[in-house]
Coordinates of C-alpha atoms and ligand atoms in Angstrom, one line a residue:
M30 CA 13.3 -81.2 48.7
G31 CA 11.7 -79.0 51.4
K32 CA 10.4 -75.4 51.0
S33 CA 12.6 -72.4 50.5
A34 CA 12.5 -69.3 52.8
L35 CA 14.1 -65.9 52.6
I36 CA 14.8 -64.2 56.0
T37 CA 15.6 -60.5 55.9
G38 CA 17.7 -59.6 58.9
I39 CA 19.2 -63.1 59.4
T40 CA 22.1 -61.7 61.3
G41 CA 19.8 -60.5 64.2
Q42 CA 18.5 -62.4 67.2
D43 CA 15.2 -63.6 65.6
G44 CA 16.8 -64.1 62.2
A45 CA 19.4 -66.5 63.6
Y46 CA 16.9 -68.5 65.7
L47 CA 14.4 -68.7 62.8
A48 CA 17.1 -69.9 60.4
K49 CA 17.9 -72.7 62.8
F50 CA 14.2 -73.6 63.2
L51 CA 13.6 -73.7 59.5
L52 CA 16.7 -75.8 58.8
E53 CA 15.4 -78.3 61.3
K54 CA 12.2 -78.3 59.2
D55 CA 14.2 -79.1 56.1
Y56 CA 13.9 -75.7 54.5
Q57 CA 16.4 -74.2 52.1
V58 CA 17.3 -71.0 54.1
Y59 CA 18.4 -67.8 52.5
G60 CA 19.1 -64.6 54.4
T61 CA 19.9 -61.0 53.6
F62 CA 22.8 -59.3 55.3
R63 CA 24.2 -55.8 55.1
R64 CA 27.7 -55.2 54.0
L65 CA 29.5 -53.8 57.0
S66 CA 33.2 -53.0 57.5
T67 CA 33.4 -55.8 60.0
P68 CA 31.3 -59.0 59.4
N69 CA 28.5 -59.6 61.9
F70 CA 27.7 -63.3 61.7
W71 CA 28.4 -64.2 65.3
R72 CA 24.9 -65.4 66.1
L73 CA 24.8 -67.8 63.1
Q74 CA 28.2 -69.1 64.1
Y75 CA 27.2 -69.4 67.7
L76 CA 24.2 -71.6 66.7
D77 CA 26.5 -73.5 64.4
I78 CA 24.4 -73.0 61.3
F79 CA 26.6 -70.6 59.4
D80 CA 27.7 -73.2 56.8
R81 CA 24.1 -74.3 56.1
I82 CA 22.5 -71.0 55.1
H83 CA 22.8 -69.0 51.9
L84 CA 23.6 -65.3 52.3
I85 CA 22.5 -62.6 49.9
P86 CA 23.7 -59.0 50.3
A87 CA 20.8 -56.5 50.5
D88 CA 19.8 -53.3 52.2
L89 CA 16.2 -52.2 53.0
L90 CA 17.1 -48.7 51.6
D91 CA 17.9 -50.2 48.2
A92 CA 14.8 -51.7 46.4
S93 CA 17.0 -53.3 43.7
S94 CA 18.9 -55.4 46.2
I95 CA 15.6 -56.7 47.6
I96 CA 14.4 -57.6 44.1
S97 CA 17.7 -59.5 43.5
A98 CA 17.3 -61.3 46.8
L99 CA 13.9 -62.6 45.8
K100 CA 15.0 -63.6 42.3
I101 CA 18.0 -65.5 43.7
S102 CA 16.2 -67.3 46.5
Q103 CA 12.8 -67.9 44.8
P104 CA 11.2 -68.4 48.2
D105 CA 7.9 -69.9 49.2
E106 CA 7.9 -67.7 52.3
V107 CA 9.5 -64.4 53.2
Y108 CA 10.1 -63.6 56.9
H109 CA 10.7 -59.8 57.0
L110 CA 12.6 -59.3 60.2
A111 CA 15.1 -56.6 59.2
A112 CA 14.5 -53.2 60.8
Q113 CA 16.2 -50.5 62.8
S114 CA 14.9 -52.3 65.9
F115 CA 16.1 -50.3 68.9
V116 CA 13.4 -47.9 70.2
G117 CA 16.1 -45.6 71.7
T118 CA 17.9 -45.2 68.4
S119 CA 14.7 -44.3 66.7
F120 CA 14.5 -41.1 68.7
E121 CA 18.0 -40.3 67.6
Q122 CA 17.6 -41.3 63.9
P123 CA 13.8 -40.8 63.3
V124 CA 14.1 -40.4 59.5
G125 CA 16.1 -43.6 59.3
A126 CA 13.4 -45.3 61.3
G127 CA 10.8 -44.3 58.8
E128 CA 12.9 -45.2 55.8
I129 CA 14.1 -48.6 57.0
T130 CA 11.5 -49.9 59.4
G131 CA 8.5 -48.3 57.6
L132 CA 9.2 -47.9 53.9
G133 CA 11.4 -51.0 53.9
V134 CA 8.2 -53.1 54.3
T135 CA 6.7 -51.6 51.2
R136 CA 9.9 -52.3 49.2
V137 CA 9.7 -56.0 50.1
M138 CA 5.9 -56.2 49.5
E139 CA 6.2 -54.5 46.1
A140 CA 9.0 -56.8 45.1
I141 CA 6.8 -59.8 46.0
R142 CA 3.8 -58.3 44.2
E143 CA 5.9 -57.9 41.0
I144 CA 8.0 -61.1 41.1
N145 CA 5.6 -63.7 42.6
P146 CA 2.4 -62.7 44.5
G147 CA 2.1 -66.3 45.6
I148 CA 5.0 -65.9 48.1
K149 CA 3.8 -65.9 51.7
F150 CA 4.9 -62.8 53.7
Y151 CA 5.5 -62.5 57.5
Q152 CA 5.8 -58.9 58.9
A153 CA 7.6 -58.5 62.3
S154 CA 5.0 -56.3 64.0
T155 CA 5.4 -55.4 67.6
S156 CA 3.7 -54.6 71.0
E157 CA 5.2 -51.1 70.7
L158 CA 2.3 -50.4 68.3
Y159 CA 0.0 -50.1 71.4
G160 CA 2.0 -47.3 73.0
Q161 CA 1.2 -45.5 76.2
G162 CA -1.8 -45.5 78.4
N163 CA -2.8 -49.1 78.8
T164 CA -3.2 -51.0 82.0
E165 CA -4.7 -54.3 80.9
S166 CA -3.7 -57.2 78.7
L167 CA -3.6 -56.2 75.0
S168 CA -5.1 -58.2 72.1
E169 CA -5.5 -58.0 68.4
Q170 CA -8.6 -55.8 69.0
T171 CA -6.9 -53.2 71.2
P172 CA -6.4 -49.8 69.4
F173 CA -2.8 -48.7 68.5
R174 CA -1.3 -45.5 69.8
P175 CA 2.4 -45.5 68.9
S176 CA 4.8 -43.6 71.2
S177 CA 8.1 -43.5 69.3
P178 CA 9.4 -43.0 65.8
Y179 CA 10.1 -46.8 65.8
A180 CA 6.5 -47.6 66.7
S181 CA 5.0 -45.2 64.1
A182 CA 7.2 -46.7 61.4
K183 CA 6.0 -50.2 62.5
L184 CA 2.4 -49.0 62.4
Y185 CA 2.9 -48.1 58.8
G186 CA 4.4 -51.5 58.2
Y187 CA 1.5 -53.2 59.9
W188 CA -1.0 -51.4 57.7
I189 CA 1.0 -51.9 54.4
T190 CA 0.9 -55.6 55.2
R191 CA -2.8 -55.6 55.6
I192 CA -3.3 -53.4 52.5
Y193 CA -1.3 -55.8 50.3
R194 CA -3.3 -58.7 51.8
E195 CA -6.7 -57.1 51.3
G196 CA -5.9 -55.2 48.1
Y197 CA -3.8 -57.7 46.1
G198 CA -4.7 -61.0 47.8
I199 CA -1.2 -61.7 49.0
F200 CA -0.8 -64.1 51.9
A201 CA 0.6 -61.4 54.2
C202 CA 0.4 -61.6 58.0
N203 CA 1.5 -59.6 61.0
G204 CA 2.9 -61.3 64.1
I205 CA 2.4 -58.7 66.9
L206 CA 5.2 -60.0 69.1
F207 CA 5.8 -58.7 72.6
N208 CA 9.4 -58.4 73.9
H209 CA 11.3 -61.7 73.5
E210 CA 14.8 -62.2 74.7
S211 CA 17.7 -64.7 74.8
P212 CA 21.5 -64.9 75.1
L213 CA 21.6 -63.7 71.5
R214 CA 19.8 -60.4 72.3
G215 CA 21.5 -57.2 71.2
M216 CA 23.6 -55.6 74.0
E217 CA 21.6 -52.3 74.1
F218 CA 18.3 -53.9 75.1
V219 CA 17.6 -53.8 78.8
T220 CA 17.5 -57.5 79.5
R221 CA 20.9 -58.2 77.9
K222 CA 22.4 -55.0 79.3
I223 CA 21.4 -56.2 82.8
S224 CA 22.4 -59.9 82.3
N225 CA 25.8 -58.9 81.0
A226 CA 26.4 -56.3 83.7
A227 CA 25.3 -58.7 86.5
A228 CA 27.8 -61.3 85.2
K229 CA 30.6 -58.9 84.8
I230 CA 30.1 -57.3 88.3
A231 CA 29.9 -60.8 89.9
L232 CA 33.3 -61.7 88.3
G233 CA 34.9 -58.3 89.3
L234 CA 35.1 -57.1 85.7
E235 CA 32.7 -54.1 86.2
K236 CA 31.6 -52.0 89.1
K237 CA 28.2 -50.6 88.4
L238 CA 25.2 -50.4 86.1
A239 CA 23.2 -47.3 85.2
L240 CA 19.7 -47.7 83.9
G241 CA 16.7 -45.5 82.9
N242 CA 13.0 -46.1 83.6
I243 CA 13.0 -49.1 86.0
E244 CA 9.3 -48.8 86.7
S245 CA 8.5 -49.7 83.1
K246 CA 6.6 -53.0 82.7
R247 CA 7.2 -55.5 79.9
D248 CA 5.9 -58.9 78.9
W249 CA 9.2 -60.8 78.3
G250 CA 9.2 -64.2 76.5
Y251 CA 11.9 -66.5 75.1
A252 CA 13.0 -65.8 71.5
P253 CA 13.5 -69.4 70.3
E254 CA 9.8 -70.1 71.1
Y255 CA 8.6 -67.0 69.4
V256 CA 10.2 -67.8 66.1
E257 CA 8.1 -70.9 65.9
S258 CA 5.0 -68.7 66.0
M259 CA 6.2 -66.9 62.9
W260 CA 6.3 -70.1 61.0
L261 CA 2.9 -71.3 62.3
I262 CA 1.3 -68.0 61.2
L263 CA 2.4 -68.7 57.6
Q264 CA 1.1 -72.3 57.7
Q265 CA -2.6 -71.4 58.4
E266 CA -5.3 -71.7 55.7
K267 CA -6.0 -68.0 55.7
P268 CA -3.6 -65.0 56.3
D269 CA -4.3 -63.2 59.6
D270 CA -2.6 -61.2 62.5
Y271 CA -1.7 -62.7 65.9
V272 CA -0.5 -61.4 69.3
I273 CA 2.4 -63.5 70.6
A274 CA 3.2 -63.0 74.3
T275 CA 3.3 -64.6 77.8
N276 CA 0.4 -62.6 79.3
E277 CA 2.6 -61.7 82.3
S278 CA 4.3 -58.4 82.9
H279 CA 7.2 -57.4 85.2
T280 CA 9.0 -54.2 85.9
V281 CA 12.6 -53.5 84.9
K282 CA 13.3 -53.3 88.7
E283 CA 12.0 -56.9 89.2
L284 CA 14.2 -58.0 86.3
V285 CA 17.3 -56.3 87.7
E286 CA 16.6 -57.7 91.2
K287 CA 16.2 -61.3 89.8
A288 CA 19.2 -61.1 87.5
F289 CA 21.6 -59.8 90.2
A290 CA 20.2 -62.5 92.6
V291 CA 21.1 -65.2 90.0
A292 CA 24.6 -63.8 90.0
G293 CA 24.7 -63.8 93.8
L294 CA 24.5 -60.0 94.2
D295 CA 22.3 -57.5 95.9
W296 CA 21.3 -55.2 93.0
E297 CA 20.8 -52.1 95.2
K298 CA 24.5 -51.9 95.9
Y299 CA 25.4 -51.5 92.2
V300 CA 22.5 -50.0 90.2
T301 CA 21.9 -46.3 89.7
V302 CA 19.1 -44.6 87.8
E303 CA 20.3 -41.9 85.4
E304 CA 18.2 -39.4 83.6
R305 CA 20.2 -39.8 80.4
F306 CA 18.8 -43.3 79.9
L307 CA 15.2 -42.0 79.9
R308 CA 13.4 -41.8 76.6
P309 CA 11.5 -38.6 75.5
L310 CA 8.4 -40.9 75.6
D311 CA 8.3 -44.4 77.1
V312 CA 5.7 -47.1 77.1
N313 CA 5.1 -47.9 80.8
F314 CA 3.0 -51.1 80.5
L315 CA 2.9 -53.9 78.0
Q316 CA 1.2 -57.3 78.5
G317 CA -0.2 -59.5 75.7
D318 CA -3.2 -61.7 75.5
Y319 CA -2.2 -64.6 73.3
A320 CA -5.6 -66.4 73.4
K321 CA -6.1 -66.2 69.6
A322 CA -2.6 -67.7 68.9
K323 CA -3.3 -70.5 71.4
R324 CA -6.7 -71.2 69.9
E325 CA -5.8 -71.0 66.2
L326 CA -2.1 -71.8 66.0
G327 CA -1.8 -74.1 69.0
W328 CA 1.1 -71.9 70.2
E329 CA 1.8 -71.0 73.9
P330 CA 4.9 -69.9 75.8
K331 CA 6.7 -72.3 78.0
V332 CA 9.7 -70.3 79.3
K333 CA 8.4 -67.6 81.7
F334 CA 10.1 -64.6 83.4
N335 CA 12.2 -66.3 86.1
E336 CA 13.6 -69.0 83.8
L337 CA 14.3 -66.5 81.1
V338 CA 16.4 -64.4 83.4
E339 CA 18.2 -67.4 84.7
I340 CA 19.0 -68.6 81.2
M341 CA 20.4 -65.2 80.2
V342 CA 22.5 -64.5 83.3
K343 CA 23.9 -68.0 83.5
E344 CA 25.0 -67.8 79.8
D345 CA 26.7 -64.4 80.3
L346 CA 28.4 -65.7 83.4
S347 CA 29.7 -68.7 81.6
R348 CA 30.8 -66.7 78.6
W349 CA 32.8 -64.2 80.7
Q350 CA 34.4 -67.1 82.7
R351 CA 35.4 -69.0 79.6
W352 CA 36.7 -65.7 78.0
S353 CA 38.7 -64.8 81.1
K354 CA 40.4 -68.2 80.8
G355 CA 41.5 -67.4 77.3
E356 CA 38.8 -69.4 75.4
R357 CA 37.7 -67.6 72.2
F358 CA 34.3 -68.0 70.5
P359 CA 31.9 -65.9 68.4
W360 CA 30.4 -63.4 70.8
D361 CA 29.4 -59.7 70.8
A362 CA 30.2 -58.5 74.4
P363 CA 34.0 -58.0 74.3
N364 CA 33.6 -55.6 71.4
Y365 CA 30.7 -53.6 72.8
P366 CA 31.8 -50.4 74.5
N367 CA 30.4 -49.4 77.9
E368 CA 27.4 -47.1 77.1
N369 CA 29.3 -44.3 79.0
K370 CA 31.6 -44.2 76.0
I371 CA 28.7 -43.4 73.5
L372 CA 27.8 -39.7 73.0
S373 CA 24.2 -39.6 71.7
R374 CA 21.7 -36.8 71.4
M375 CA 20.0 -37.9 74.6
L376 CA 23.2 -38.4 76.5
K377 CA 24.5 -34.9 75.5
L378 CA 21.3 -33.2 76.7
D379 CA 22.4 -33.1 80.4
R380 CA 26.1 -32.5 79.9
Ligands
NAP405 P1 17.8 -57.3 65.7 O1 18.5 -58.4 66.5 O2 18.1 -55.9 66.0 O3 18.0 -57.6 64.2 C1 17.6 -56.6 63.2 C2 18.1 -57.1 61.9 O4 17.8 -56.1 60.9 C3 19.7 -57.3 61.8 O5 19.9 -58.4 61.0 C4 20.1 -56.1 61.1 O6 21.3 -56.2 60.4 C5 19.0 -55.9 60.1 N1 18.9 -54.5 59.5 C6 18.9 -53.3 60.2 N2 18.9 -52.3 59.3 C7 18.9 -52.9 58.1 C8 18.9 -52.3 56.8 N3 18.8 -51.0 56.5 N4 18.8 -53.2 55.7 C9 18.9 -54.5 55.9 N5 18.9 -55.1 57.1 C10 18.9 -54.3 58.2 O7 16.2 -57.5 66.0 P2 15.4 -58.7 66.5 O8 15.2 -58.6 68.0 O9 15.9 -60.0 65.9 O10 14.0 -58.4 65.9 C11 13.6 -58.9 64.6 C12 12.4 -58.0 64.1 O11 11.3 -58.2 65.0 C13 12.7 -56.5 64.0 O12 11.9 -56.1 62.9 C14 12.1 -56.0 65.3 O13 11.7 -54.6 65.1 C15 10.9 -56.9 65.5 N6 10.5 -57.1 66.8 C16 11.3 -57.5 67.8 C17 10.9 -57.8 69.0 C18 11.8 -58.3 70.1 O14 11.4 -58.2 71.3 N7 13.0 -58.8 69.8 C19 9.5 -57.7 69.3 C20 8.6 -57.3 68.3 C21 9.1 -57.0 67.1 P3 22.8 -56.0 61.1 O15 23.1 -57.2 61.8 O16 23.7 -55.7 60.0 O17 22.6 -54.8 62.0
F7E406 O1 13.4 -51.4 76.8 C1 13.4 -49.5 79.9 C2 13.0 -48.8 78.6 O2 15.1 -51.3 75.0 C3 12.5 -52.0 77.7 C4 12.6 -54.1 70.9 O3 12.9 -55.4 70.6 O4 10.8 -54.7 72.3 C5 12.0 -54.0 72.3 O5 11.7 -52.6 72.6 C6 12.1 -51.0 78.8 C7 11.8 -49.6 78.3 O6 13.0 -52.8 74.7 C8 17.0 -49.0 80.3 O7 12.8 -47.4 78.8 C9 15.2 -48.8 81.5 O8 10.7 -49.1 79.0 O9 14.8 -53.5 76.2 P1 14.2 -52.3 75.7 P2 11.7 -52.1 74.1 O10 11.9 -50.6 74.0 O11 10.6 -52.6 74.9 C10 9.8 -54.3 71.4 C11 8.6 -55.2 71.5 C12 10.3 -54.1 70.0 O12 9.6 -54.3 69.0 C13 11.6 -53.5 69.9 O13 12.2 -53.9 68.6 O14 13.3 -50.9 79.6 N1 14.8 -49.2 80.3 N2 16.5 -48.6 81.5 C14 15.9 -49.4 79.5 N3 16.0 -49.8 78.3 C15 17.2 -49.8 77.7 N4 17.4 -50.3 76.5 N5 18.3 -49.4 78.4 C16 18.3 -49.0 79.7 O15 19.3 -48.6 80.4

């Protein structure tokens, strides 16, 4: 019998890919999910692993549910991926960001400390920790200067992880992952927003796309490769923190240009920049130096920017084509309202 792992946030992009990866390594895979009025298991169904995982209801706001999840799963490893993960939302729900994304980490760590301090713990840390003002590749040594409620909650989670490692001797590690994307990415993130819009416009299902800060630069990698690094981090002799990235950065404008080209379109005819999609603070440059991960984990990225954009746009094109012909399959886009439909604090500001 293989090892056992508990993934918080198994319904999200990384949770689904990590579950698939661990099943292939012969793990017993347990995952927490939130009770919602409409079930949200489409990614697990899309990867065809839904029947092979064990689901446990839990919410990061409820410590008792986390304790139950640990008692039921008795894991060797916990991958703590659940979070309020959209930076834009953290400006609208800043208290929730602190409670869920920040204090949630302590609830999981405390449960581990009480139930079994021998459990290994992975914390989903992020390049957003670095914040504004950088122009060069960022490493484990670069100081953090968070620029959003999301990032400051993640900074708290980063330090709690280190404190439980150094204070209680728990095998607790931070993966400082730069942006990673895939056809399973949430619809509100810029890569998927663009790949979905390019596909719909090419098929005559949509007319335009409104974006925010298109000068912003990101280091975008491919999510299925990044989940392998999470596992590698927990297989080392000593617990430590690692940057996972591609060490390349591109602007949102380059992304939109490439995505529309893959769909056979000239982006300038369809894309507008609208102030309502700008954040109160944005991080303009992120690029990660993954030398330590390469040296110590033997990890390096294979899929780079152009291939990533091609994978995403081609998949969204194919999905919309199949859907238009009447085929039905687990998928988020048909139920996602156009962002113009959503009245948020930021959208209301200029009305
Ligand atoms: P995601 O697709 O948004 O998934 C987030 C997961 O957290 C979902 O399963 C969600 O459940 C769950 N969740 C949210 N609030 C919760 C709560 N109160 N209690 C329990 N579960 C809750 O995010 P992702 O892209 O997979 O990212 C995984 C983790 O890595 C996150 O912590 C994120 O902040 C971090 N991260 C992501 C990236 C990236 O580029 N993707 C980079 C660095 C770090 P529902 O399905 O019910 O919403
Ligand atoms: O924005 C700009 C936006 O929302 C990327 C999360 O996984 O990665 C993610 O956070 C950039 C920003 O991702 C739009 O202002 C322009 O500069 O796709 P995003 P993010 O904020 O980088 C990090 C590593 C995480 O940890 C997070 O969990 O694109 N941008 N126009 C836009 N962004 C969005 N969403 N929508 C736009 O219309």
